Each structure stands twice: as C-alpha cells, then as structure tokens.
Amino acid sequence: MSINANEETAATQPVPKSGDEAAPADPNVILKISDLSKDFEIRSDKLGEKSQYLHALSRVNLEVYKGETLGIIGESGCGKSTLGRCLVRLHEPTSGTVTFEGEPLDFKKDRARRQRRSVQMIFQDPYSSLNPRKTCAKIIEEPMIIHKTETDPKKREARVRKLMELVGLGKR
C-alpha cells in the first residue's frame, strides 16, 4: 500500500480531558481507519440452505500521520491484502470508515482522481507487480504519465532519476 505523505511530521493536537468531548480532528493524520470490517458471503451449494459468512476483517482501527510509513505484516490469511483491497475499494467494506486527508476515502467522482493518485496498492509478488520487459525507470515513470503529475518529459526524467537515487538505484 502506498500512501503519499509529502509533509514532515508536526506536533499533535492535545486530546480533550473530558470523555464527553469529541477529540478535534488531528490535521497531522493523513489516513484514518475506524472500525473497518469485511465479511465475505459464502453461498451454499444446496438449494434453500442459508449462506455463511467469512469474517476477513473485524473492526480494524489505525491512523497514519504525515511523514510516517506504515507496513502491515502478519501470517498468511490474516487479512493484510483484504485491508489493502478495502482501502482502494477493490472490496467494499462491510462496515467502518476510512478517511484520507480529512475526506472520506470513497473514490467518488468529485475526488476520485486525486485520491487514486495518492492511495495505491503495492503488491507483494514482484513477478505480478513488475514487468521484466521494462526498466525500473519506465516502471516509476508510468504512473506520472497516467496521472499527468509531470507532463514535461525532461522534468519527469529528472524526477524519476531523483527517486531512483533516493532508494539507491542511481547511476553507478
């Protein structure tokens, strides 16, 4: 999962002491997941038999702050990929809320393009994620072209070079 957090972490807002007051929204939280659950319906092969439900996620809560990187780890089958798929709406959550930069992360028409630029899946299997016929530079450049974040080819090439240097893939 890739969350684009360009600003550095700043001080957090104080939490109210009274349990009756709602805490103010922390402007440093870029991603907030509240009570996210996902159930999959398993239909019976037998006519008239009730469907069963597989509880893949149960009330997940987390916050990602500006400047942070979050890695989700766990055993096979624990819900890591389901969580990611719910965030990018490849699966519709059964319940719960997800906000990104203070807005619902729902990819509705008015904000879909901006949200899709900032929140994307990074798949675990490099063979399904990376095309061996493309260079690393072309793979990094592709989303910039698709989302039109850098239309000038020379600036785009410089940005790709800078990103590659940041992760140790610069010229040798």
Short mmCIF file of N, CA and C in Angstrom, two decimals:
data_model
loop_
_atom_site.label_atom_id
_atom_site.label_comp_id
_atom_site.label_asym_id
_atom_site.label_seq_id
_atom_site.Cartn_x
_atom_site.Cartn_y
_atom_site.Cartn_z
N MET A 1 0.84 -1.15 0.00
CA MET A 1 0.00 0.00 0.00
C MET A 1 0.89 1.21 0.00
N SER A 2 0.61 2.18 -0.82
CA SER A 2 1.42 3.39 -0.89
C SER A 2 0.56 4.56 -0.49
N ILE A 3 0.98 5.28 0.52
CA ILE A 3 0.31 6.49 0.94
C ILE A 3 1.27 7.63 0.69
N ASN A 4 0.86 8.61 -0.09
CA ASN A 4 1.72 9.71 -0.45
C ASN A 4 1.68 10.76 0.65
N ALA A 5 2.72 10.83 1.48
CA ALA A 5 2.80 11.80 2.58
C ALA A 5 4.03 12.65 2.37
N ASN A 6 3.83 13.84 1.81
CA ASN A 6 4.97 14.67 1.46
C ASN A 6 5.44 15.59 2.58
N GLU A 7 4.57 15.90 3.55
CA GLU A 7 4.95 16.84 4.59
C GLU A 7 5.55 16.12 5.78
N GLU A 8 6.42 16.84 6.50
CA GLU A 8 7.05 16.25 7.68
C GLU A 8 6.09 16.21 8.85
N THR A 9 6.35 15.32 9.79
CA THR A 9 5.51 15.19 10.97
C THR A 9 5.61 16.44 11.82
N ALA A 10 4.46 16.91 12.30
CA ALA A 10 4.41 18.08 13.18
C ALA A 10 3.82 17.64 14.51
N ALA A 11 3.78 18.54 15.48
CA ALA A 11 3.24 18.21 16.81
C ALA A 11 1.77 17.85 16.71
N THR A 12 1.32 16.93 17.55
CA THR A 12 -0.08 16.52 17.52
C THR A 12 -0.92 17.47 18.35
N GLN A 13 -2.23 17.46 18.10
CA GLN A 13 -3.17 18.29 18.84
C GLN A 13 -3.44 17.66 20.20
N PRO A 14 -3.65 18.46 21.25
CA PRO A 14 -3.96 17.89 22.55
C PRO A 14 -5.32 17.20 22.54
N VAL A 15 -5.43 16.12 23.31
CA VAL A 15 -6.68 15.38 23.43
C VAL A 15 -7.47 15.97 24.59
N PRO A 16 -8.78 16.25 24.40
CA PRO A 16 -9.57 16.80 25.50
C PRO A 16 -9.60 15.84 26.68
N LYS A 17 -9.66 16.41 27.90
CA LYS A 17 -9.65 15.59 29.11
C LYS A 17 -11.01 14.98 29.41
N SER A 18 -12.07 15.64 29.03
CA SER A 18 -13.41 15.13 29.31
C SER A 18 -13.77 14.04 28.31
N GLY A 19 -14.32 12.95 28.80
CA GLY A 19 -14.71 11.85 27.92
C GLY A 19 -15.92 12.20 27.07
N ASP A 20 -16.67 13.28 27.46
CA ASP A 20 -17.86 13.67 26.72
C ASP A 20 -17.51 14.45 25.45
N GLU A 21 -16.37 15.14 25.45
CA GLU A 21 -15.99 15.94 24.30
C GLU A 21 -15.36 15.06 23.23
N ALA A 22 -15.68 15.35 21.98
CA ALA A 22 -15.02 14.64 20.89
C ALA A 22 -13.66 15.28 20.66
N ALA A 23 -12.67 14.46 20.43
CA ALA A 23 -11.33 14.97 20.16
C ALA A 23 -11.34 15.69 18.81
N PRO A 24 -10.66 16.84 18.72
CA PRO A 24 -10.61 17.53 17.43
C PRO A 24 -9.85 16.67 16.42
N ALA A 25 -10.24 16.82 15.16
CA ALA A 25 -9.54 16.06 14.11
C ALA A 25 -8.10 16.53 14.07
N ASP A 26 -7.18 15.59 14.15
CA ASP A 26 -5.75 15.91 14.13
C ASP A 26 -5.34 16.18 12.69
N PRO A 27 -4.89 17.41 12.38
CA PRO A 27 -4.52 17.71 10.99
C PRO A 27 -3.30 16.93 10.51
N ASN A 28 -2.59 16.27 11.42
CA ASN A 28 -1.41 15.50 11.04
C ASN A 28 -1.75 14.08 10.63
N VAL A 29 -3.00 13.66 10.83
CA VAL A 29 -3.43 12.32 10.43
C VAL A 29 -3.81 12.37 8.96
N ILE A 30 -3.09 11.62 8.11
CA ILE A 30 -3.45 11.62 6.70
C ILE A 30 -4.37 10.47 6.34
N LEU A 31 -4.29 9.36 7.10
CA LEU A 31 -5.16 8.21 6.86
C LEU A 31 -5.70 7.73 8.19
N LYS A 32 -7.03 7.62 8.27
CA LYS A 32 -7.65 7.12 9.49
C LYS A 32 -8.65 6.04 9.12
N ILE A 33 -8.48 4.88 9.75
CA ILE A 33 -9.39 3.76 9.55
C ILE A 33 -10.09 3.53 10.89
N SER A 34 -11.42 3.53 10.85
CA SER A 34 -12.21 3.37 12.07
C SER A 34 -13.17 2.20 11.93
N ASP A 35 -12.99 1.19 12.77
CA ASP A 35 -13.90 0.04 12.86
C ASP A 35 -14.18 -0.61 11.51
N LEU A 36 -13.17 -0.75 10.69
CA LEU A 36 -13.34 -1.34 9.35
C LEU A 36 -13.50 -2.85 9.46
N SER A 37 -14.56 -3.36 8.87
CA SER A 37 -14.83 -4.79 8.86
C SER A 37 -15.16 -5.22 7.44
N LYS A 38 -14.83 -6.48 7.14
CA LYS A 38 -15.18 -7.04 5.83
C LYS A 38 -15.58 -8.49 6.03
N ASP A 39 -16.79 -8.80 5.61
CA ASP A 39 -17.30 -10.16 5.63
C ASP A 39 -17.55 -10.59 4.19
N PHE A 40 -17.20 -11.83 3.89
CA PHE A 40 -17.48 -12.40 2.57
C PHE A 40 -18.60 -13.42 2.72
N GLU A 41 -19.58 -13.32 1.84
CA GLU A 41 -20.68 -14.28 1.85
C GLU A 41 -20.23 -15.55 1.13
N ILE A 42 -20.48 -16.68 1.78
CA ILE A 42 -20.18 -17.98 1.18
C ILE A 42 -21.53 -18.66 0.97
N ARG A 43 -21.92 -18.73 -0.29
CA ARG A 43 -23.22 -19.31 -0.61
C ARG A 43 -23.15 -20.83 -0.58
N SER A 44 -24.21 -21.42 -0.16
CA SER A 44 -24.30 -22.87 -0.09
C SER A 44 -24.59 -23.45 -1.48
N ASP A 45 -24.09 -24.64 -1.71
CA ASP A 45 -24.37 -25.35 -2.96
C ASP A 45 -25.77 -25.96 -2.93
N LYS A 46 -26.33 -26.11 -1.72
CA LYS A 46 -27.62 -26.77 -1.57
C LYS A 46 -28.74 -25.75 -1.63
N LEU A 47 -29.76 -26.06 -2.40
CA LEU A 47 -30.91 -25.20 -2.57
C LEU A 47 -31.62 -24.97 -1.23
N GLY A 48 -31.86 -23.72 -0.89
CA GLY A 48 -32.58 -23.40 0.33
C GLY A 48 -31.71 -23.27 1.57
N GLU A 49 -30.46 -23.70 1.51
CA GLU A 49 -29.57 -23.60 2.67
C GLU A 49 -29.05 -22.17 2.78
N LYS A 50 -28.96 -21.68 4.01
CA LYS A 50 -28.52 -20.31 4.24
C LYS A 50 -27.04 -20.13 3.93
N SER A 51 -26.73 -18.92 3.49
CA SER A 51 -25.33 -18.57 3.25
C SER A 51 -24.60 -18.44 4.57
N GLN A 52 -23.30 -18.68 4.54
CA GLN A 52 -22.46 -18.44 5.70
C GLN A 52 -21.58 -17.25 5.39
N TYR A 53 -20.95 -16.69 6.44
CA TYR A 53 -20.10 -15.53 6.26
C TYR A 53 -18.71 -15.78 6.81
N LEU A 54 -17.73 -15.37 6.03
CA LEU A 54 -16.34 -15.44 6.45
C LEU A 54 -15.95 -14.04 6.92
N HIS A 55 -15.54 -13.92 8.17
CA HIS A 55 -15.13 -12.62 8.73
C HIS A 55 -13.65 -12.42 8.44
N ALA A 56 -13.37 -11.63 7.41
CA ALA A 56 -11.98 -11.42 6.99
C ALA A 56 -11.31 -10.31 7.79
N LEU A 57 -12.04 -9.26 8.12
CA LEU A 57 -11.53 -8.16 8.94
C LEU A 57 -12.57 -7.84 10.00
N SER A 58 -12.11 -7.61 11.21
CA SER A 58 -13.04 -7.28 12.28
C SER A 58 -12.59 -6.02 13.01
N ARG A 59 -13.28 -4.93 12.78
CA ARG A 59 -13.10 -3.66 13.48
C ARG A 59 -11.64 -3.19 13.52
N VAL A 60 -11.03 -3.02 12.37
CA VAL A 60 -9.65 -2.53 12.26
C VAL A 60 -9.64 -1.03 12.50
N ASN A 61 -8.72 -0.57 13.35
CA ASN A 61 -8.55 0.85 13.64
C ASN A 61 -7.07 1.19 13.52
N LEU A 62 -6.76 2.25 12.79
CA LEU A 62 -5.37 2.73 12.74
C LEU A 62 -5.34 4.14 12.19
N GLU A 63 -4.24 4.83 12.49
CA GLU A 63 -4.01 6.18 11.98
C GLU A 63 -2.59 6.24 11.43
N VAL A 64 -2.43 6.90 10.29
CA VAL A 64 -1.12 7.14 9.70
C VAL A 64 -0.93 8.65 9.69
N TYR A 65 0.19 9.11 10.27
CA TYR A 65 0.48 10.53 10.38
C TYR A 65 1.42 10.98 9.26
N LYS A 66 1.37 12.27 8.95
CA LYS A 66 2.25 12.86 7.94
C LYS A 66 3.69 12.48 8.25
N GLY A 67 4.41 12.05 7.23
CA GLY A 67 5.82 11.69 7.39
C GLY A 67 6.05 10.25 7.81
N GLU A 68 5.01 9.53 8.16
CA GLU A 68 5.15 8.14 8.60
C GLU A 68 5.04 7.18 7.42
N THR A 69 5.63 6.03 7.60
CA THR A 69 5.46 4.91 6.68
C THR A 69 4.89 3.77 7.49
N LEU A 70 3.86 3.14 6.99
CA LEU A 70 3.22 2.03 7.69
C LEU A 70 3.39 0.76 6.87
N GLY A 71 3.89 -0.27 7.51
CA GLY A 71 3.97 -1.58 6.90
C GLY A 71 3.04 -2.51 7.64
N ILE A 72 2.27 -3.30 6.92
CA ILE A 72 1.34 -4.23 7.55
C ILE A 72 1.90 -5.63 7.33
N ILE A 73 2.17 -6.32 8.44
CA ILE A 73 2.74 -7.66 8.36
C ILE A 73 1.84 -8.62 9.12
N GLY A 74 1.96 -9.88 8.81
CA GLY A 74 1.18 -10.89 9.52
C GLY A 74 1.24 -12.20 8.78
N GLU A 75 0.66 -13.20 9.42
CA GLU A 75 0.65 -14.54 8.84
C GLU A 75 -0.22 -14.57 7.59
N SER A 76 0.01 -15.57 6.79
CA SER A 76 -0.80 -15.78 5.60
C SER A 76 -2.27 -15.95 6.02
N GLY A 77 -3.14 -15.24 5.33
CA GLY A 77 -4.56 -15.36 5.61
C GLY A 77 -5.08 -14.49 6.73
N CYS A 78 -4.25 -13.59 7.26
CA CYS A 78 -4.71 -12.78 8.40
C CYS A 78 -5.46 -11.52 7.99
N GLY A 79 -5.51 -11.19 6.69
CA GLY A 79 -6.31 -10.05 6.25
C GLY A 79 -5.53 -8.86 5.71
N LYS A 80 -4.22 -9.00 5.55
CA LYS A 80 -3.40 -7.88 5.05
C LYS A 80 -3.88 -7.41 3.68
N SER A 81 -4.01 -8.33 2.75
CA SER A 81 -4.43 -7.96 1.40
C SER A 81 -5.88 -7.49 1.38
N THR A 82 -6.73 -8.09 2.18
CA THR A 82 -8.13 -7.66 2.25
C THR A 82 -8.21 -6.23 2.74
N LEU A 83 -7.40 -5.87 3.74
CA LEU A 83 -7.37 -4.50 4.22
C LEU A 83 -6.96 -3.55 3.10
N GLY A 84 -5.89 -3.88 2.39
CA GLY A 84 -5.46 -3.05 1.27
C GLY A 84 -6.52 -2.93 0.20
N ARG A 85 -7.16 -4.03 -0.12
CA ARG A 85 -8.20 -4.00 -1.15
C ARG A 85 -9.42 -3.19 -0.71
N CYS A 86 -9.73 -3.21 0.58
CA CYS A 86 -10.82 -2.37 1.08
C CYS A 86 -10.45 -0.88 0.99
N LEU A 87 -9.19 -0.57 1.25
CA LEU A 87 -8.76 0.83 1.20
C LEU A 87 -8.87 1.40 -0.21
N VAL A 88 -8.50 0.62 -1.21
CA VAL A 88 -8.56 1.12 -2.59
C VAL A 88 -9.88 0.74 -3.27
N ARG A 89 -10.79 0.20 -2.52
CA ARG A 89 -12.14 -0.15 -2.93
C ARG A 89 -12.22 -1.23 -4.01
N LEU A 90 -11.23 -2.13 -3.99
CA LEU A 90 -11.37 -3.33 -4.80
C LEU A 90 -12.38 -4.26 -4.11
N HIS A 91 -12.47 -4.15 -2.78
CA HIS A 91 -13.53 -4.79 -1.99
C HIS A 91 -14.25 -3.66 -1.26
N GLU A 92 -15.56 -3.73 -1.22
CA GLU A 92 -16.34 -2.74 -0.47
C GLU A 92 -16.42 -3.21 0.98
N PRO A 93 -15.99 -2.40 1.94
CA PRO A 93 -16.05 -2.83 3.34
C PRO A 93 -17.49 -3.10 3.77
N THR A 94 -17.66 -4.05 4.68
CA THR A 94 -18.98 -4.34 5.24
C THR A 94 -19.41 -3.21 6.16
N SER A 95 -18.46 -2.67 6.94
CA SER A 95 -18.76 -1.55 7.82
C SER A 95 -17.47 -0.82 8.14
N GLY A 96 -17.62 0.35 8.74
CA GLY A 96 -16.47 1.15 9.14
C GLY A 96 -16.25 2.31 8.18
N THR A 97 -15.29 3.17 8.56
CA THR A 97 -15.00 4.34 7.75
C THR A 97 -13.50 4.46 7.50
N VAL A 98 -13.18 5.07 6.37
CA VAL A 98 -11.80 5.36 6.02
C VAL A 98 -11.77 6.81 5.56
N THR A 99 -10.90 7.62 6.17
CA THR A 99 -10.73 9.00 5.73
C THR A 99 -9.29 9.20 5.30
N PHE A 100 -9.11 9.99 4.26
CA PHE A 100 -7.80 10.34 3.75
C PHE A 100 -7.73 11.85 3.65
N GLU A 101 -6.77 12.44 4.35
CA GLU A 101 -6.62 13.89 4.42
C GLU A 101 -7.93 14.56 4.80
N GLY A 102 -8.65 13.95 5.75
CA GLY A 102 -9.88 14.53 6.30
C GLY A 102 -11.14 14.29 5.49
N GLU A 103 -11.03 13.66 4.32
CA GLU A 103 -12.20 13.38 3.48
C GLU A 103 -12.45 11.89 3.43
N PRO A 104 -13.71 11.48 3.25
CA PRO A 104 -13.97 10.05 3.10
C PRO A 104 -13.19 9.48 1.92
N LEU A 105 -12.54 8.36 2.14
CA LEU A 105 -11.80 7.69 1.06
C LEU A 105 -12.78 6.75 0.38
N ASP A 106 -13.47 7.28 -0.63
CA ASP A 106 -14.52 6.50 -1.27
C ASP A 106 -14.43 6.54 -2.79
N PHE A 107 -13.47 7.29 -3.31
CA PHE A 107 -13.26 7.39 -4.76
C PHE A 107 -14.51 7.83 -5.50
N LYS A 108 -15.30 8.70 -4.87
CA LYS A 108 -16.47 9.27 -5.55
C LYS A 108 -15.99 10.22 -6.63
N LYS A 109 -16.83 10.48 -7.62
CA LYS A 109 -16.43 11.21 -8.82
C LYS A 109 -15.67 12.51 -8.55
N ASP A 110 -16.15 13.33 -7.63
CA ASP A 110 -15.55 14.65 -7.43
C ASP A 110 -14.13 14.60 -6.88
N ARG A 111 -13.75 13.51 -6.22
CA ARG A 111 -12.40 13.44 -5.65
C ARG A 111 -11.63 12.17 -6.06
N ALA A 112 -12.19 11.39 -6.95
CA ALA A 112 -11.60 10.10 -7.30
C ALA A 112 -10.20 10.22 -7.88
N ARG A 113 -9.99 11.12 -8.83
CA ARG A 113 -8.68 11.22 -9.49
C ARG A 113 -7.60 11.57 -8.48
N ARG A 114 -7.87 12.55 -7.61
CA ARG A 114 -6.88 12.96 -6.60
C ARG A 114 -6.61 11.82 -5.61
N GLN A 115 -7.66 11.13 -5.19
CA GLN A 115 -7.47 10.03 -4.25
C GLN A 115 -6.71 8.87 -4.88
N ARG A 116 -7.01 8.55 -6.11
CA ARG A 116 -6.32 7.42 -6.76
C ARG A 116 -4.85 7.72 -7.01
N ARG A 117 -4.49 8.99 -7.16
CA ARG A 117 -3.08 9.35 -7.29
C ARG A 117 -2.33 9.12 -5.99
N SER A 118 -3.00 9.32 -4.88
CA SER A 118 -2.34 9.30 -3.57
C SER A 118 -2.39 7.96 -2.86
N VAL A 119 -3.37 7.12 -3.15
CA VAL A 119 -3.54 5.85 -2.46
C VAL A 119 -3.56 4.74 -3.49
N GLN A 120 -2.53 3.88 -3.47
CA GLN A 120 -2.43 2.81 -4.44
C GLN A 120 -1.88 1.55 -3.77
N MET A 121 -2.18 0.42 -4.37
CA MET A 121 -1.69 -0.87 -3.87
C MET A 121 -0.27 -1.11 -4.36
N ILE A 122 0.55 -1.71 -3.52
CA ILE A 122 1.84 -2.24 -3.92
C ILE A 122 1.76 -3.73 -3.62
N PHE A 123 1.78 -4.54 -4.65
CA PHE A 123 1.58 -5.97 -4.47
C PHE A 123 2.85 -6.65 -3.97
N GLN A 124 2.67 -7.72 -3.22
CA GLN A 124 3.77 -8.42 -2.58
C GLN A 124 4.63 -9.20 -3.58
N ASP A 125 4.02 -9.73 -4.60
CA ASP A 125 4.71 -10.59 -5.53
C ASP A 125 5.34 -9.75 -6.64
N PRO A 126 6.67 -9.64 -6.69
CA PRO A 126 7.29 -8.78 -7.70
C PRO A 126 7.03 -9.25 -9.13
N TYR A 127 6.75 -10.53 -9.32
CA TYR A 127 6.51 -11.03 -10.67
C TYR A 127 5.17 -10.56 -11.21
N SER A 128 4.21 -10.29 -10.31
CA SER A 128 2.93 -9.75 -10.78
C SER A 128 2.94 -8.22 -10.75
N SER A 129 3.89 -7.61 -10.06
CA SER A 129 3.97 -6.16 -9.96
C SER A 129 4.87 -5.53 -10.99
N LEU A 130 5.95 -6.21 -11.32
CA LEU A 130 6.96 -5.63 -12.20
C LEU A 130 6.98 -6.35 -13.54
N ASN A 131 7.04 -5.57 -14.59
CA ASN A 131 7.14 -6.12 -15.93
C ASN A 131 8.62 -6.27 -16.27
N PRO A 132 9.11 -7.50 -16.46
CA PRO A 132 10.55 -7.69 -16.70
C PRO A 132 11.02 -7.08 -18.01
N ARG A 133 10.10 -6.69 -18.88
CA ARG A 133 10.49 -6.06 -20.15
C ARG A 133 10.67 -4.56 -20.03
N LYS A 134 10.37 -4.01 -18.85
CA LYS A 134 10.52 -2.57 -18.63
C LYS A 134 11.65 -2.31 -17.66
N THR A 135 12.33 -1.19 -17.85
CA THR A 135 13.37 -0.79 -16.90
C THR A 135 12.70 -0.24 -15.65
N CYS A 136 13.45 -0.16 -14.56
CA CYS A 136 12.93 0.43 -13.32
C CYS A 136 12.47 1.87 -13.59
N ALA A 137 13.24 2.60 -14.38
CA ALA A 137 12.89 3.99 -14.69
C ALA A 137 11.52 4.07 -15.37
N LYS A 138 11.26 3.19 -16.34
CA LYS A 138 9.97 3.21 -17.05
C LYS A 138 8.82 2.83 -16.11
N ILE A 139 9.05 1.90 -15.20
CA ILE A 139 8.02 1.49 -14.24
C ILE A 139 7.69 2.64 -13.30
N ILE A 140 8.71 3.38 -12.87
CA ILE A 140 8.49 4.53 -11.98
C ILE A 140 7.80 5.67 -12.74
N GLU A 141 8.15 5.84 -14.00
CA GLU A 141 7.61 6.93 -14.81
C GLU A 141 6.14 6.71 -15.18
N GLU A 142 5.74 5.47 -15.33
CA GLU A 142 4.39 5.16 -15.84
C GLU A 142 3.25 5.84 -15.07
N PRO A 143 3.21 5.79 -13.73
CA PRO A 143 2.11 6.47 -13.04
C PRO A 143 2.13 7.99 -13.23
N MET A 144 3.30 8.57 -13.42
CA MET A 144 3.39 10.01 -13.66
C MET A 144 2.72 10.36 -14.98
N ILE A 145 2.86 9.48 -15.96
CA ILE A 145 2.23 9.70 -17.26
C ILE A 145 0.71 9.48 -17.15
N ILE A 146 0.32 8.39 -16.52
CA ILE A 146 -1.10 8.06 -16.38
C ILE A 146 -1.86 9.16 -15.63
N HIS A 147 -1.30 9.61 -14.51
CA HIS A 147 -1.98 10.60 -13.67
C HIS A 147 -1.64 12.03 -14.04
N LYS A 148 -0.80 12.20 -15.07
CA LYS A 148 -0.42 13.53 -15.56
C LYS A 148 0.14 14.41 -14.45
N THR A 149 0.96 13.83 -13.57
CA THR A 149 1.56 14.61 -12.49
C THR A 149 2.77 15.40 -12.96
N GLU A 150 3.41 14.92 -14.02
CA GLU A 150 4.53 15.66 -14.61
C GLU A 150 4.45 15.46 -16.12
N THR A 151 4.01 16.50 -16.83
CA THR A 151 3.80 16.38 -18.27
C THR A 151 5.04 16.69 -19.09
N ASP A 152 5.97 17.45 -18.52
CA ASP A 152 7.20 17.78 -19.24
C ASP A 152 8.15 16.58 -19.18
N PRO A 153 8.53 15.99 -20.33
CA PRO A 153 9.38 14.79 -20.33
C PRO A 153 10.72 14.98 -19.62
N LYS A 154 11.35 16.13 -19.78
CA LYS A 154 12.65 16.36 -19.13
C LYS A 154 12.51 16.45 -17.62
N LYS A 155 11.48 17.13 -17.13
CA LYS A 155 11.24 17.22 -15.69
C LYS A 155 10.86 15.85 -15.13
N ARG A 156 10.08 15.10 -15.91
CA ARG A 156 9.68 13.77 -15.47
C ARG A 156 10.89 12.86 -15.36
N GLU A 157 11.79 12.93 -16.33
CA GLU A 157 13.01 12.13 -16.30
C GLU A 157 13.87 12.49 -15.10
N ALA A 158 13.97 13.79 -14.80
CA ALA A 158 14.75 14.24 -13.64
C ALA A 158 14.12 13.74 -12.34
N ARG A 159 12.80 13.77 -12.27
CA ARG A 159 12.10 13.29 -11.07
C ARG A 159 12.33 11.79 -10.88
N VAL A 160 12.26 11.04 -11.96
CA VAL A 160 12.50 9.59 -11.90
C VAL A 160 13.92 9.33 -11.42
N ARG A 161 14.88 10.05 -11.98
CA ARG A 161 16.28 9.88 -11.58
C ARG A 161 16.46 10.16 -10.09
N LYS A 162 15.81 11.24 -9.61
CA LYS A 162 15.92 11.60 -8.19
C LYS A 162 15.31 10.51 -7.30
N LEU A 163 14.15 10.00 -7.69
CA LEU A 163 13.51 8.94 -6.91
C LEU A 163 14.37 7.68 -6.87
N MET A 164 14.98 7.34 -7.99
CA MET A 164 15.83 6.15 -8.04
C MET A 164 17.06 6.34 -7.15
N GLU A 165 17.62 7.53 -7.13
CA GLU A 165 18.78 7.80 -6.27
C GLU A 165 18.40 7.70 -4.79
N LEU A 166 17.18 8.11 -4.46
CA LEU A 166 16.73 8.05 -3.06
C LEU A 166 16.72 6.63 -2.51
N VAL A 167 16.51 5.65 -3.38
CA VAL A 167 16.45 4.25 -2.93
C VAL A 167 17.68 3.46 -3.37
N GLY A 168 18.72 4.17 -3.76
CA GLY A 168 19.98 3.51 -4.08
C GLY A 168 20.06 2.91 -5.47
N LEU A 169 19.24 3.38 -6.40
CA LEU A 169 19.27 2.86 -7.75
C LEU A 169 19.84 3.89 -8.74
N GLY A 170 20.63 4.82 -8.23
CA GLY A 170 21.22 5.83 -9.11
C GLY A 170 22.29 5.24 -10.01
N LYS A 171 22.82 6.08 -10.88
CA LYS A 171 23.88 5.63 -11.80
C LYS A 171 25.11 5.19 -11.01
N ARG A 172 25.78 4.18 -11.50
CA ARG A 172 26.97 3.66 -10.83
C ARG A 172 28.19 3.90 -11.67
#
